[in-house]
XYZ file of C-alpha atoms in Angstrom:
476
model
C 26.592 48.446 88.817
C 23.387 47.021 87.800
C 21.315 49.570 89.651
C 23.498 52.346 88.148
C 22.893 50.916 84.742
C 19.414 50.687 85.247
C 19.249 54.375 86.521
C 21.277 55.599 83.539
C 18.991 53.782 81.167
C 15.920 55.406 82.693
C 17.505 58.927 83.394
C 14.942 61.541 82.232
C 17.480 64.282 82.371
C 19.228 62.915 79.426
C 18.073 64.364 76.055
C 18.229 61.731 73.451
C 16.186 63.463 70.695
C 17.899 63.708 67.328
C 18.263 67.053 65.312
C 15.431 67.681 62.671
C 15.913 67.992 58.872
C 15.703 71.734 58.911
C 18.080 71.999 61.719
C 20.438 69.805 59.992
C 20.299 71.674 56.728
C 20.572 75.306 58.300
C 22.617 74.772 61.445
C 26.322 74.233 62.240
C 26.613 70.418 61.310
C 29.702 69.616 63.576
C 28.316 71.574 66.576
C 24.994 70.237 66.400
C 25.618 66.574 65.784
C 28.895 66.261 67.876
C 26.780 66.747 71.104
C 24.296 64.290 69.975
C 26.744 61.466 69.310
C 28.607 62.122 72.604
C 25.317 61.736 74.472
C 24.374 58.508 72.724
C 28.014 57.294 73.006
C 27.450 56.634 76.867
C 25.419 53.529 76.174
C 28.026 52.038 73.759
C 29.284 48.439 74.675
C 32.624 49.266 73.045
C 34.597 51.988 75.141
C 36.591 53.163 72.147
C 33.872 55.476 70.431
C 35.290 57.629 67.495
C 34.431 61.177 67.390
C 32.588 63.077 64.715
C 35.636 64.955 63.777
C 35.907 68.204 62.045
C 35.537 69.402 58.359
C 39.356 68.793 57.580
C 39.043 65.083 58.126
C 39.209 62.825 54.979
C 36.500 60.935 53.590
C 37.971 57.730 54.784
C 37.805 58.831 58.491
C 34.098 59.731 57.941
C 33.315 56.329 56.370
C 34.986 54.731 59.446
C 32.958 56.846 61.805
C 29.481 55.971 60.275
C 30.443 52.357 59.932
C 30.968 52.073 63.765
C 27.590 53.751 64.383
C 25.757 51.542 61.897
C 27.092 48.524 63.826
C 26.416 50.258 67.049
C 25.960 47.921 70.110
C 23.988 49.541 73.139
C 23.782 48.095 76.771
C 20.818 50.405 77.579
C 18.122 48.516 79.378
C 14.420 48.769 78.898
C 11.513 47.399 80.834
C 7.840 47.406 80.380
C 7.172 50.150 82.961
C 3.563 51.013 83.494
C 2.417 48.943 80.399
C 3.887 45.844 81.898
C 2.514 43.084 84.138
C 3.551 42.721 87.754
C 4.484 39.179 88.038
C 4.091 39.217 91.923
C 0.398 39.245 91.754
C 0.231 36.400 89.505
C -2.092 33.531 90.898
C -0.454 30.692 89.295
C 2.698 29.630 87.300
C 1.068 29.740 83.947
C -0.135 33.332 84.585
C 3.307 34.346 85.558
C 4.739 32.968 82.572
C 2.203 34.745 80.390
C 3.011 38.026 82.185
C 6.777 37.494 81.409
C 6.163 36.807 77.838
C 3.959 40.145 77.453
C 6.677 42.113 79.342
C 9.282 40.668 77.060
C 7.384 41.774 74.008
C 6.968 45.349 75.270
C 10.952 45.316 76.060
C 11.831 44.144 72.529
C 9.556 46.748 70.981
C 11.260 49.357 73.108
C 14.811 48.152 71.951
C 13.817 48.100 68.386
C 12.483 51.720 68.622
C 15.815 52.705 70.287
C 17.824 50.840 67.348
C 15.636 52.739 64.805
C 16.361 56.050 66.605
C 20.160 55.495 66.406
C 19.977 54.620 62.584
C 17.773 57.667 62.035
C 20.526 59.840 63.572
C 23.305 58.054 61.566
C 21.417 58.545 58.195
C 20.641 61.980 58.868
C 24.034 62.902 59.771
C 25.586 60.913 56.900
C 23.322 62.825 54.601
C 24.324 66.363 55.647
C 28.000 65.579 56.507
C 30.049 68.259 54.540
C 32.764 65.739 53.977
C 30.404 63.356 52.387
C 28.817 65.986 50.306
C 32.108 67.241 49.062
C 33.172 63.632 48.151
C 29.979 63.177 46.163
C 30.392 66.384 44.446
C 33.952 65.536 43.492
C 32.761 62.144 42.269
C 29.974 63.649 40.222
C 32.306 66.254 38.850
C 34.891 63.470 37.885
C 31.925 61.497 36.409
C 30.805 64.606 34.466
C 34.517 65.119 33.287
C 34.803 61.628 32.010
C 31.485 61.895 30.458
C 32.551 65.068 28.637
C 35.877 63.602 27.704
C 34.071 60.534 26.217
C 31.693 62.846 24.412
C 34.638 64.932 23.079
C 36.308 61.995 22.024
C 33.281 60.681 20.158
C 32.864 64.078 18.412
C 36.434 64.256 17.515
C 36.268 60.570 16.203
C 33.197 61.606 14.244
C 34.775 64.700 12.797
C 38.020 62.762 11.911
C 35.671 60.094 9.995
C 33.888 62.913 8.256
C 37.264 64.646 7.388
C 38.674 61.221 6.090
C 35.329 60.448 4.176
C 35.567 64.058 2.532
C 39.105 63.446 1.748
C 38.442 60.198 0.145
C 35.484 61.498 -1.757
C 37.876 64.465 -3.055
C 40.369 61.764 -3.909
C 37.930 59.688 -5.870
C 36.568 62.661 -7.635
C 40.145 63.638 -8.549
C 40.929 60.086 -9.803
C 37.654 60.122 -11.625
C 38.557 63.501 -13.202
C 42.034 62.194 -14.109
C 40.522 58.988 -15.536
C 38.125 60.917 -17.599
C 40.845 63.394 -18.686
C 43.139 60.307 -19.586
C 40.009 58.604 -21.408
C 39.516 61.774 -23.376
C 43.358 62.130 -24.229
C 43.307 58.593 -25.199
C 40.262 58.987 -27.473
C 42.096 61.978 -29.081
C 45.102 59.771 -29.493
C 43.131 56.803 -30.782
C 41.346 58.983 -33.329
C 44.889 60.252 -34.428
C 46.168 56.703 -34.559
C 43.249 55.722 -36.865
C 44.678 58.390 -39.258
C 48.096 57.129 -38.868
C 47.283 53.673 -39.656
C 46.394 54.029 -43.308
C 49.837 56.144 -43.902
C 51.779 53.412 -42.183
C 50.164 50.571 -44.416
C 50.748 52.814 -47.299
C 54.467 53.417 -46.759
C 54.917 49.657 -45.908
C 53.084 48.910 -49.225
C 55.477 51.217 -51.135
C 58.315 49.517 -49.523
C 57.153 46.093 -50.445
C 56.613 47.253 -54.047
C 60.041 48.429 -54.183
C 61.416 45.362 -53.012
C 59.312 43.227 -55.531
C 60.738 45.523 -58.209
C 64.462 45.220 -57.372
C 65.201 42.923 -54.270
C 68.789 43.366 -54.357
C 68.572 47.368 -54.304
C 65.617 47.342 -51.800
C 66.096 44.379 -49.497
C 63.413 45.638 -47.050
C 60.133 43.644 -47.407
C 57.857 44.419 -44.516
C 55.572 41.362 -43.985
C 51.815 42.275 -44.221
C 50.901 40.235 -41.040
C 53.760 42.405 -39.027
C 52.476 45.453 -40.406
C 49.186 44.767 -38.857
C 50.643 43.847 -35.630
C 52.470 47.031 -35.293
C 49.279 48.805 -36.308
C 47.639 47.321 -33.278
C 50.384 47.613 -30.835
C 52.124 51.006 -31.575
C 51.181 54.247 -29.894
C 50.759 57.643 -31.371
C 54.376 58.715 -30.549
C 55.866 55.490 -32.217
C 53.481 55.974 -35.241
C 54.939 59.578 -35.643
C 58.581 58.404 -35.062
C 58.240 55.553 -37.624
C 56.511 57.641 -40.270
C 59.198 60.146 -39.861
C 61.820 57.605 -40.088
C 60.291 56.218 -43.436
C 60.293 59.735 -44.827
C 64.043 60.156 -43.942
C 65.079 56.817 -45.323
C 65.481 54.984 -41.959
C 62.065 53.316 -41.677
C 63.322 49.707 -42.289
C 65.638 49.865 -39.230
C 62.939 51.523 -37.011
C 60.448 48.911 -38.275
C 62.767 46.127 -37.218
C 63.226 47.749 -33.773
C 59.512 47.806 -33.393
C 58.996 44.268 -34.089
C 61.728 43.371 -31.545
C 60.341 45.482 -28.953
C 57.042 43.925 -29.247
C 58.591 40.396 -29.330
C 57.403 39.739 -32.789
C 60.778 38.828 -33.766
C 63.807 37.889 -31.788
C 66.789 40.325 -31.271
C 69.112 38.358 -33.394
C 66.732 38.114 -36.530
C 68.166 40.212 -39.232
C 64.602 40.223 -40.805
C 65.279 42.301 -44.386
C 69.113 41.865 -44.210
C 68.706 38.056 -45.047
C 67.768 38.459 -48.688
C 70.758 40.749 -49.297
C 73.180 38.402 -47.649
C 71.810 35.284 -49.465
C 72.405 36.777 -52.877
C 76.259 37.167 -52.210
C 76.795 33.604 -53.214
C 80.142 34.115 -54.876
C 81.828 35.809 -52.096
C 80.737 33.441 -49.267
C 79.702 30.189 -51.092
C 80.475 27.808 -48.043
C 78.736 30.080 -45.463
C 75.629 30.390 -47.453
C 75.550 26.874 -48.182
C 75.763 25.915 -44.714
C 73.099 28.448 -43.526
C 70.775 27.074 -46.198
C 71.461 23.711 -45.057
C 70.684 24.505 -41.354
C 67.594 26.374 -42.380
C 66.234 23.235 -44.065
C 63.799 21.378 -41.858
C 61.977 18.206 -42.217
C 58.695 18.362 -44.149
C 55.421 19.204 -42.479
C 52.938 16.220 -41.690
C 49.293 16.539 -42.042
C 48.731 16.378 -38.367
C 51.184 19.252 -37.881
C 49.476 21.319 -40.494
C 46.222 20.589 -38.763
C 47.645 21.625 -35.306
C 49.278 24.734 -36.784
C 45.693 25.820 -38.240
C 44.224 25.362 -34.916
C 47.057 27.287 -33.135
C 46.809 30.274 -35.692
C 43.020 30.309 -35.102
C 43.440 30.216 -31.320
C 46.038 32.971 -31.386
C 45.099 35.467 -34.137
C 46.776 38.349 -35.601
C 47.732 40.999 -33.035
C 48.462 38.585 -30.210
C 51.748 39.434 -28.426
C 54.362 36.658 -29.025
C 51.981 34.971 -31.418
C 54.365 32.599 -33.080
C 56.131 31.727 -29.850
C 52.520 30.650 -28.347
C 51.936 28.770 -31.694
C 55.411 26.993 -31.025
C 54.413 26.021 -27.610
C 51.035 24.813 -28.722
C 52.950 22.434 -31.119
C 54.992 21.043 -28.351
C 58.043 22.898 -29.343
C 58.655 20.764 -32.181
C 58.843 23.531 -34.637
C 60.823 26.836 -34.324
C 59.345 30.379 -34.768
C 61.005 30.626 -38.183
C 59.681 27.396 -39.409
C 56.262 28.481 -38.242
C 56.435 31.767 -40.070
C 57.635 30.226 -43.269
C 54.940 27.561 -43.247
C 52.328 30.253 -42.658
C 53.619 32.317 -45.513
C 53.654 29.094 -47.863
C 50.105 28.491 -46.810
C 49.254 32.141 -47.925
C 50.904 31.730 -51.256
C 49.724 30.108 -54.356
C 51.996 27.107 -53.830
C 49.792 25.757 -51.169
C 48.591 23.148 -53.480
C 52.016 21.558 -53.216
C 51.659 20.763 -49.561
C 51.072 17.062 -48.529
C 47.595 17.756 -47.381
C 45.744 19.760 -50.218
C 42.300 21.225 -50.010
C 41.112 18.495 -52.499
C 42.219 15.786 -49.940
C 40.442 17.705 -47.356
C 37.271 17.735 -49.520
C 37.661 13.988 -50.361
C 37.926 13.231 -46.683
C 34.846 15.372 -45.976
C 33.015 13.221 -48.562
C 34.062 10.044 -46.973
C 32.637 10.975 -43.796
C 29.217 11.549 -45.245
C 26.861 8.808 -46.389
C 27.056 7.667 -50.040
C 23.370 8.307 -50.726
C 24.008 11.938 -50.169
C 27.299 12.221 -52.207
C 25.889 10.275 -55.255
C 22.506 11.952 -55.238
C 21.265 13.425 -58.434
C 22.132 17.111 -59.022
C 18.748 18.079 -60.323
C 16.550 17.703 -56.996
C 19.353 19.539 -54.744
C 19.215 22.766 -56.728
C 18.394 25.369 -54.049
C 16.972 28.183 -56.113
C 15.380 25.987 -59.059
C 11.733 26.385 -57.991
C 11.554 30.258 -57.477
C 13.545 30.800 -60.844
C 11.042 28.928 -62.717
C 7.953 30.868 -61.267
C 9.843 34.226 -61.640
C 9.230 35.362 -65.308
C 9.954 39.046 -65.018
C 13.559 38.921 -64.149
C 15.966 37.222 -66.877
C 17.514 34.321 -65.596
C 19.297 31.148 -67.330
C 16.677 28.638 -68.616
C 16.370 25.364 -66.721
C 17.214 22.144 -68.273
C 14.396 20.503 -70.086
C 12.553 17.714 -68.145
C 13.265 15.204 -70.874
C 16.971 15.186 -70.005
C 17.299 13.198 -66.765
C 20.939 14.379 -65.828
C 23.319 17.211 -66.933
C 26.816 16.596 -67.556
C 29.770 17.838 -65.406
C 30.544 20.683 -67.774
C 27.002 21.988 -67.759
C 26.554 21.841 -63.885
C 29.719 23.842 -63.381
C 28.657 26.529 -65.642
C 25.222 26.834 -64.278
C 25.164 28.939 -60.765
C 22.059 26.948 -59.930
C 23.712 23.521 -60.133
C 25.608 23.486 -56.909
C 25.441 20.702 -54.590
C 24.707 21.107 -50.855
C 28.353 20.238 -49.929
C 29.618 22.925 -52.385
C 27.127 25.490 -50.883
C 28.299 24.733 -47.304
C 31.959 25.177 -48.405
C 31.150 28.555 -50.253
C 29.377 29.818 -46.909
C 32.346 28.694 -44.964
C 34.871 30.460 -47.312
C 32.926 33.505 -47.476
C 32.907 33.673 -43.425
C 36.644 32.901 -43.304
C 37.631 35.623 -45.946
C 35.696 38.726 -45.357
C 35.494 41.725 -47.655
C 38.392 43.362 -46.080
C 40.680 40.454 -47.530
C 42.896 41.217 -50.556
C 42.215 39.013 -53.612
C 39.185 37.470 -51.723
C 37.426 35.555 -54.609
C 40.520 33.599 -55.541
C 40.943 32.623 -51.931
C 37.261 31.490 -51.881
C 37.717 29.529 -55.040
C 40.757 27.718 -53.605
C 38.571 26.636 -50.700
C 35.904 24.839 -53.067
C 37.073 21.972 -55.407
C 36.413 22.273 -59.178
C 35.062 25.750 -58.870
C 36.674 28.845 -60.421
C 36.574 32.211 -59.363
C 33.839 33.224 -61.972
C 31.645 30.404 -60.868
C 31.936 31.466 -57.343
C 31.127 34.955 -58.016
C 28.200 33.886 -60.222
C 26.812 31.700 -57.594
C 27.054 34.613 -55.033
C 25.332 36.950 -57.563
C 22.491 34.201 -58.150
C 21.912 33.788 -54.376
C 21.480 37.652 -53.807
C 18.931 37.892 -56.556
C 17.145 34.936 -55.604
C 16.818 36.155 -51.919
C 15.777 39.593 -53.162
C 13.111 38.227 -55.121
C 11.906 36.138 -52.114
C 11.890 39.251 -50.074
C 9.744 41.132 -52.647
C 7.352 38.275 -52.896
C 6.608 38.185 -49.197
C 6.144 42.020 -49.135
């Protein structure tokens, strides 16, 4: 067997060449490579050598075939041949060993060349195998299909985002258009409301005048503060409805309904009916006495009046549920009716009857200041004295002669120049508090300044206007 193996390994009649690249591309693949693999399979150490197969075989079968040949184990023997050394002619052992090493190198080189030839055959067959090519084409087609699907998905997503963006933009434009249209309509309504407010105030003022002329016949007495609240809260439709109701005689009822709707008064408050029922003393004497007794409340303390003033400043006219908020500000110690009654008393001419008068407030203000400032001589504190003396063209009251050290109280109150700094501060504060829109403004301003009448306040105001006018002209 060893001789037979040696003979088969060196049989020159066996063609162990591999097909070229051109032959592999143009020729019949299976006919060409099947014969080559069958020839080389004779040197396989494994007797179960798989065949190349046919084109109908699966891709997995082809992979199994090429895996076998990539791990191919050959029993083919090689020797150095003519290039080798004959160990029989060696003169010594060292020379023989050297020859054996050289022969082994040549043999390993031949085995390596044989391994390279088998791998070249396997790689070339794998490269042009129709089954492998078909699998690669299908895989590439599947990759392209997935790539195209991904691209189409991105494109579809982009188109969807663009569509949503356009819809959003169109929706925003529509909302903006609607808002502009609503703002335009609201502006028109506000313009019409501004025209309706004077009419509403006029009919309420007429109803108030009728009530003052005959309270029994005309019990409806719209409070001015409530009128202003409704002027700020009612819309155009409510204005038209209310004015129409006033023209038809049902204005008082609708006025009360508007107050209840905006929570200005409670639903059980009869409003204008209380005065009519209060006059029927003969028919229901006990009931009226009980109601009047129940309506009586304890007097207001100065601390409560101060807190009420702060609350009315914090919640101005027009605030929703104003008096309820004021009641909460006072800690719930006073009801809404008591607060409204006290507010009306503060506005009337009987405010001087309250426990804390404005004279007391002024006296308390003077106590907080230094005595030197309060008892200071009036003459040096005159604000406009120097400019009036210098100005000779404009007629003005003559100043007091230098020989007189002081003026009496009567002369200082009649002269608009003889105002103390404290009185000047009170005048400025009162003018800020009561604007030109207030009714009976100068009487209210005079009530804020102790020992000063309405005429004196008006004279002081005109004097200051003329004084600053002269100063401005002098600078120019």
